[in-house]
CSV table of C-alpha atoms in Angstrom, one decimal:
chain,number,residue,atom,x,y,z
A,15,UNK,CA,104.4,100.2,106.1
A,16,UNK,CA,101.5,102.5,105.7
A,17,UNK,CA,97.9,103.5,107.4
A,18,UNK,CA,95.6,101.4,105.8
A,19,UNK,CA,94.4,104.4,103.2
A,20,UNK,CA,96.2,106.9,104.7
A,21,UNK,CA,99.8,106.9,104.3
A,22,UNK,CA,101.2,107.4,107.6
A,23,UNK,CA,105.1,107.4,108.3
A,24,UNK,CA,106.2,104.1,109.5
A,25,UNK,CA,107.1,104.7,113.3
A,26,UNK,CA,103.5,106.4,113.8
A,27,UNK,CA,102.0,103.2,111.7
A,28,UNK,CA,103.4,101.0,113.6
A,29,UNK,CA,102.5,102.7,116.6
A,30,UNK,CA,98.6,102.8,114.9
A,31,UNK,CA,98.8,99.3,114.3
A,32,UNK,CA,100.0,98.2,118.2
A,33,UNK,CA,97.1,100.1,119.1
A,34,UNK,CA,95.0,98.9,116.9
A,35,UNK,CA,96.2,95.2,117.4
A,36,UNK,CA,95.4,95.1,120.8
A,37,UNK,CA,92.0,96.6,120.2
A,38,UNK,CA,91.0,94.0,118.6
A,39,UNK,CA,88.2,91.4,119.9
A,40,UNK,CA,89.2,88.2,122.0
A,41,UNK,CA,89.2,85.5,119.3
A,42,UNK,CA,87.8,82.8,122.1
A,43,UNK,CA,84.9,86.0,123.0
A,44,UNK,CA,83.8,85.9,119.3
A,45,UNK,CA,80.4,84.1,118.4
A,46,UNK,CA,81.2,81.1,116.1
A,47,UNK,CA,79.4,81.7,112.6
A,48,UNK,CA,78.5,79.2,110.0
A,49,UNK,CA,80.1,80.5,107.3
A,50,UNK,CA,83.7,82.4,107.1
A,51,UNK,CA,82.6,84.7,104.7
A,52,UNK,CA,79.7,86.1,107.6
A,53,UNK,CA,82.7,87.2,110.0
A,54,UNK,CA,83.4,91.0,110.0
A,55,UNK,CA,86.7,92.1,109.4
A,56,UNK,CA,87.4,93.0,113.3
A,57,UNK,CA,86.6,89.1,113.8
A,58,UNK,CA,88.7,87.9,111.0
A,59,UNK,CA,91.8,90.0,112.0
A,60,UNK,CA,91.5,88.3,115.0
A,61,UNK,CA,91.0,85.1,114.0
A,62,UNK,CA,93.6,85.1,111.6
A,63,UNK,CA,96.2,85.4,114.7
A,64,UNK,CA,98.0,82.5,116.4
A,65,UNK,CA,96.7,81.9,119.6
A,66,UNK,CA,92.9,81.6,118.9
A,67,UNK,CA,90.9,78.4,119.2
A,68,UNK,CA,89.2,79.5,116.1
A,69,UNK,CA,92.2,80.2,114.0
A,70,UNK,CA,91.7,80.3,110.2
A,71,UNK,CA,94.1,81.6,107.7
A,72,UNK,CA,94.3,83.9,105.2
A,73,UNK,CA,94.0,80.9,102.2
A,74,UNK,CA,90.7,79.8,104.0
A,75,UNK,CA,89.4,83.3,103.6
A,76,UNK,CA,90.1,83.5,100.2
A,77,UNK,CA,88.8,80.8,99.5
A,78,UNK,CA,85.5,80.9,100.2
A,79,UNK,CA,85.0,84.5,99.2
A,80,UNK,CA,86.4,83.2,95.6
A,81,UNK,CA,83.8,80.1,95.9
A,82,UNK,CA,81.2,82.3,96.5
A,83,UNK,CA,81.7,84.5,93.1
A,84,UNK,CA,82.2,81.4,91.1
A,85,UNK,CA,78.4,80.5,92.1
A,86,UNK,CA,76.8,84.0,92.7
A,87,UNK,CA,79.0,86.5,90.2
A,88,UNK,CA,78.3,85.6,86.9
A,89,UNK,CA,80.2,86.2,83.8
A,90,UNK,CA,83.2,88.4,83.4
A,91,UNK,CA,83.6,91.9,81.5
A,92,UNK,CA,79.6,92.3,81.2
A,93,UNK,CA,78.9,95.6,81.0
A,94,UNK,CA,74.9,94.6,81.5
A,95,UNK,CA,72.8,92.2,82.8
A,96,UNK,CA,74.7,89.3,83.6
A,97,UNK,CA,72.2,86.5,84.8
A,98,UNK,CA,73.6,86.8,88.3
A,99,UNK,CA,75.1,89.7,91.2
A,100,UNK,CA,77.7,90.8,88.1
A,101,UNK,CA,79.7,92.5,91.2
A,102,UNK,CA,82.8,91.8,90.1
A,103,UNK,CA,83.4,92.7,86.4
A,104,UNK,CA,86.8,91.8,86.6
A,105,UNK,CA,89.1,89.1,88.7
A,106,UNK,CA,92.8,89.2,89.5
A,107,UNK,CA,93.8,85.4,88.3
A,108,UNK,CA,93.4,82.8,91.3
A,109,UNK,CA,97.6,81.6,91.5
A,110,UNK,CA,98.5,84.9,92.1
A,111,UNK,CA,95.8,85.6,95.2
A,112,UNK,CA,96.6,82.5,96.4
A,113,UNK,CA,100.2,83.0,96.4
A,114,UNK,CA,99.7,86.4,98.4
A,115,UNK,CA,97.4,85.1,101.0
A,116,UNK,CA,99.9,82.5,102.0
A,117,UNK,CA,102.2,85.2,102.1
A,118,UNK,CA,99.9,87.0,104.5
A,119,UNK,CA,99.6,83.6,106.6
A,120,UNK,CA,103.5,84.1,106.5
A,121,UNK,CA,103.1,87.4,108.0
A,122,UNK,CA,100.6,86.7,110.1
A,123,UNK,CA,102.1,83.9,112.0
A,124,UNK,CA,105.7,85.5,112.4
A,125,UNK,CA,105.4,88.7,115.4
A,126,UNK,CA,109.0,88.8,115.1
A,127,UNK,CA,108.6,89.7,110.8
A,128,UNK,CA,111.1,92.7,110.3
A,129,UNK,CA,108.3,94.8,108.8
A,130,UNK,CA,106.5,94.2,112.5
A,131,UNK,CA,103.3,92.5,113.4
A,132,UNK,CA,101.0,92.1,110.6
A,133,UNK,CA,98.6,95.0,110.3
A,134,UNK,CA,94.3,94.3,110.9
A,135,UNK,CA,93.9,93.9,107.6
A,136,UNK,CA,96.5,91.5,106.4
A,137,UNK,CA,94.8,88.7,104.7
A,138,UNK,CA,91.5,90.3,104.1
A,139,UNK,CA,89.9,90.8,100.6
A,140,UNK,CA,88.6,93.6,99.2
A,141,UNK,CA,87.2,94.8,96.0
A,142,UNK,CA,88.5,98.0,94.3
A,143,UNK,CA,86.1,100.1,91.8
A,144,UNK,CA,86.5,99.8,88.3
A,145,UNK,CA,87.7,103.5,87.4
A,146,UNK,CA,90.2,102.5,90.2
A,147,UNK,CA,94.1,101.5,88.8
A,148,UNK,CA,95.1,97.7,89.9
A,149,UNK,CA,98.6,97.1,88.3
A,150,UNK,CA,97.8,94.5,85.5
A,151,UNK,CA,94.3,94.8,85.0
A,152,UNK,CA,92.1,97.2,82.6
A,153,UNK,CA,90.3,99.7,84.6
A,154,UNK,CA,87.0,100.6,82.6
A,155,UNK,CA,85.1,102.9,84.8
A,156,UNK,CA,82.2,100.8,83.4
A,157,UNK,CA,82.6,101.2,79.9
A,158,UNK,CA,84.6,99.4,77.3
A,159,UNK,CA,85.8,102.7,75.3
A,160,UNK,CA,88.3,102.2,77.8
A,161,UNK,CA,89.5,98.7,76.8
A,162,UNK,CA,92.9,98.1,76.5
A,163,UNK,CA,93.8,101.1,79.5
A,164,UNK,CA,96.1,98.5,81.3
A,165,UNK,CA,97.3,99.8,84.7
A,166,UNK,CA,101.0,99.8,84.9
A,167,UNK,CA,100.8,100.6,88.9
A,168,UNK,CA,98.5,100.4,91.3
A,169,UNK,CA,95.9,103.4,92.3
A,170,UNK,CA,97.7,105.1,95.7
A,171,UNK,CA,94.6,103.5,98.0
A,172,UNK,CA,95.4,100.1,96.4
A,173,UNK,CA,98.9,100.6,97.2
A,174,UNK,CA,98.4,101.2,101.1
A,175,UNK,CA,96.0,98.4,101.2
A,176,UNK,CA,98.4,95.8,99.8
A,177,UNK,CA,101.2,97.3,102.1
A,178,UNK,CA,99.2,95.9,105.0
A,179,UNK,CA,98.9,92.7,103.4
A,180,UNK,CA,95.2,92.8,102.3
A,181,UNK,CA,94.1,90.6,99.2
A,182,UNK,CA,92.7,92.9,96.1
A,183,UNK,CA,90.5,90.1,94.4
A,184,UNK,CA,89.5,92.7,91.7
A,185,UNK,CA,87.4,95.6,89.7
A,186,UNK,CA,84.0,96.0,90.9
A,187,UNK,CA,81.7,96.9,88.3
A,188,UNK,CA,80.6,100.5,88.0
A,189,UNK,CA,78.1,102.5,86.2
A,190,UNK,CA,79.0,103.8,82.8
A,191,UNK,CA,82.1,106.4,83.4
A,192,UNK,CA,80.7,106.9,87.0
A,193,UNK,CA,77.9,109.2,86.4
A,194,UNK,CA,74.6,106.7,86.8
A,195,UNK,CA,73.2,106.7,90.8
A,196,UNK,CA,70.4,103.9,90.5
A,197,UNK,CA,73.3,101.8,89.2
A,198,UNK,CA,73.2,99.7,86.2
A,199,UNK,CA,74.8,96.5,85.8
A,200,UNK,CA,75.0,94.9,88.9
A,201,UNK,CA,72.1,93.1,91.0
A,202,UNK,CA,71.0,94.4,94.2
A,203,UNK,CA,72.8,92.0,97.0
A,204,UNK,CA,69.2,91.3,98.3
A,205,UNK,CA,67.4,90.6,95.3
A,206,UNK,CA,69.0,91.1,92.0
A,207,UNK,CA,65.9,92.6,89.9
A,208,UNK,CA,66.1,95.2,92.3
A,209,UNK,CA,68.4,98.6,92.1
A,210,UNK,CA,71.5,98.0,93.5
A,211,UNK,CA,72.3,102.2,93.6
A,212,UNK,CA,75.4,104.1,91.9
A,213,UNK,CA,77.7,104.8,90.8
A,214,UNK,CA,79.9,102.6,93.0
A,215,UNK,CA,77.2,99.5,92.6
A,216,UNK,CA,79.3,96.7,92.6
A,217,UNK,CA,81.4,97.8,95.5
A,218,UNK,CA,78.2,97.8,97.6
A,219,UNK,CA,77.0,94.8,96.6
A,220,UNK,CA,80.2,92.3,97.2
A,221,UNK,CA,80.2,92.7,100.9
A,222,UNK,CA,76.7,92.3,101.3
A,223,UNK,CA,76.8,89.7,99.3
A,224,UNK,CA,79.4,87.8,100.2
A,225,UNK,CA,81.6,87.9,97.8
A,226,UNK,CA,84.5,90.3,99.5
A,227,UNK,CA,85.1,91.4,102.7
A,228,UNK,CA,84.9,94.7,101.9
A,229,UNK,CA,85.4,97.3,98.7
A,230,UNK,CA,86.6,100.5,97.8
A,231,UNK,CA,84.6,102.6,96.2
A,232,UNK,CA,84.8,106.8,94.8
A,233,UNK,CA,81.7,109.4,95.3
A,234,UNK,CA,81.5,112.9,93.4
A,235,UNK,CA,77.8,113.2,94.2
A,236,UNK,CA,76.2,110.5,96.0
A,237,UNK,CA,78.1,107.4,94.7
A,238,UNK,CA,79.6,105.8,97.9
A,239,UNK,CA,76.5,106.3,100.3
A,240,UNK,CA,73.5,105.4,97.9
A,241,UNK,CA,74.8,102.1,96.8
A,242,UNK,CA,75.8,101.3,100.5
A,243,UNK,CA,72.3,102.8,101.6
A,244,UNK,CA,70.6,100.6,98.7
A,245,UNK,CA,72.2,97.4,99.6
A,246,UNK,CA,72.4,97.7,103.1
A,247,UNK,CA,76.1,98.3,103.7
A,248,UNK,CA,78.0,100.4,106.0
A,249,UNK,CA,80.2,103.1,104.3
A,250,UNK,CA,82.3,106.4,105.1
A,251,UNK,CA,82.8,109.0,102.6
A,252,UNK,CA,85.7,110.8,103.8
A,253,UNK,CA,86.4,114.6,103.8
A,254,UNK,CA,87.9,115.4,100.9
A,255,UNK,CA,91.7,115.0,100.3
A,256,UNK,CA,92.0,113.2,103.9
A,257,UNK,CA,92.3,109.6,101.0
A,258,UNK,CA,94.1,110.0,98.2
A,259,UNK,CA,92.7,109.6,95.2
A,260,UNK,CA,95.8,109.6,92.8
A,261,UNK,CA,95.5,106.7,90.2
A,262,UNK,CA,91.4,106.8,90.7
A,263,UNK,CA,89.6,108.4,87.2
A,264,UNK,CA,88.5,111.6,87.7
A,265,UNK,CA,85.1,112.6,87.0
A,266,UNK,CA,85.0,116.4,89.1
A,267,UNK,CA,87.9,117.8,90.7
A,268,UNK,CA,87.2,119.0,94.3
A,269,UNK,CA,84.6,116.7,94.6
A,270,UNK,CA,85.4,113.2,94.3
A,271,UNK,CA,86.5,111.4,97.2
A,272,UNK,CA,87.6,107.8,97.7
A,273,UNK,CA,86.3,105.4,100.5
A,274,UNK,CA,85.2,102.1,102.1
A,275,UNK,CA,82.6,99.7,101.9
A,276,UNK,CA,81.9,97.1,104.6
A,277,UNK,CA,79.3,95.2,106.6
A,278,UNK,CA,79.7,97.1,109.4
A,279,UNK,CA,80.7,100.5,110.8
A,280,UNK,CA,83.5,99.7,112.7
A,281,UNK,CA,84.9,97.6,109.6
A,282,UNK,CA,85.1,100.7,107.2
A,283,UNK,CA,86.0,102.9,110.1
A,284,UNK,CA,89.0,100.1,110.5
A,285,UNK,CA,89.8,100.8,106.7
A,286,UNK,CA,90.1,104.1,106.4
A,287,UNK,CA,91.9,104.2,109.9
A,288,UNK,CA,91.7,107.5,109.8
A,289,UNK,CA,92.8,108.3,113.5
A,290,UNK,CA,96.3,109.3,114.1
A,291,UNK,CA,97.9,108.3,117.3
């Protein structure tokens, strides 16, 4: 078991995740929303624990994230204007996310699981770049010179992520081999004529849309933090080397850097979990 993008032995992770566990909000102190898809991740890790009077599971989540890009997403593979958000350019087939978020409901409702409690992030989805490796799918990096470049493993970020149990839904779109700032497929999660920023556009847009918890995306020069600024999302772009950014297409050596996406600063601080205990 691993720090959620970090890769930390497994004593000290377990330790992180106790800590982190019990950090966690009250699930009967947390304001009911409308919608699943509005709760933070903080909230939903709570509320995905036994105990709560609110408790949803992992297969509820998915759920209605993956109702929300059938209506909102748009076409598949669109390298361009797709009539709708066109955050997601590429999904991991629905049987298989299913299967793995009643898995996490496994996980998550057995404290006594051999690989210990389920981390803060078990059941949550995220979406993972384009020029990102998910094992089974085509990464692009937003252009289809590179079709047919089939990941036979996961990215090492991907990895860690589905080692604490979270749900990788699929390849946000990207601008054409990373190097495009104002973005230039995707919709801006506000109003999709405007801008949505680059390169890592679609990875900003899903969260604030609605269509994913939360994303990874990768900056060389400006590509986490102007689509997060554009769309309104809350992002960290870690020093560089502290994420690993092994399976990730390269665009600049020494500069690019991998990190999250969210809604909120204490979700993408919760991803990249960067503090040792």
């Amino acid at each position: 078991m691993e720090s959620a993008l970090l890769g930390e032995p497994d004593a000290r992770q377990h330790a992180n995740n106790l800590r982190l566990l019990a950090a966690l909000p009250r699930g009967a102190g947390i304001e009911r929303r409308e919608r699943i898809v509005d709760y933070e991740i903080v909230e939903l890790a709570a509320l995905l624990r036994e105990g709560n009077p609110q408790r949803l599971t992992a297969e509820q989540v998915l759920v209605e994230y993956w109702s929300r890009i059938t209506r909102f997403n748009g076409p598949q593979e669109t390298y361009g204007d797709n009539g709708k958000y066109n955050a997601f350019v590429r999904l991991e087939d629905f049987s298989t996310l299913l299967e793995q978020a009643r898995l996490a409901d496994q996980w998550l409702t057995t404290p006594d699981d051999q690989r210990g409690p389920a981390p803060p992030l078990c059941g949550i989805p995220f979406g993972i770049k384009d020029s990102f490796a998910i094992q089974g799918l085509e990464s692009k990096n937003g252009t289809q010179a590179f079709s047919g470049n089939l990941a036979l493993r996961d990215a090492t970020c991907v990895a860690r992520l589905r080692a604490q149990g979270a749900l990788i839904i699929g390849h946000t779109i990207c601008s054409e081999l990373s190097t495009h700032t104002v973005g230039q497929f995707a919709g801006n999660a506000w109003d999709p004529i405007r801008t949505p920023g680059g390169s890592s556009q679609g990875s900003g847009v899903a969260p604030i849309a609605r269509l994913c918890a939360a994303a990874l995306g990768e900056e060389t020069a400006g590509s986490i933090i102007i689509p997060a600024a554009a769309n309104g999302a809350s992002a960290i772009k870690p020093s560089l080397g502290l994420v690993s950014g092994a399976g990730v297409m390269p665009l600049r050596s020494g500069w690019d850097v991998v990190g999250p996406m969210a809604r909120s600063i204490r979700d993408a601080s919760l991803i990249v979990h960067n503090r040792r205990p």
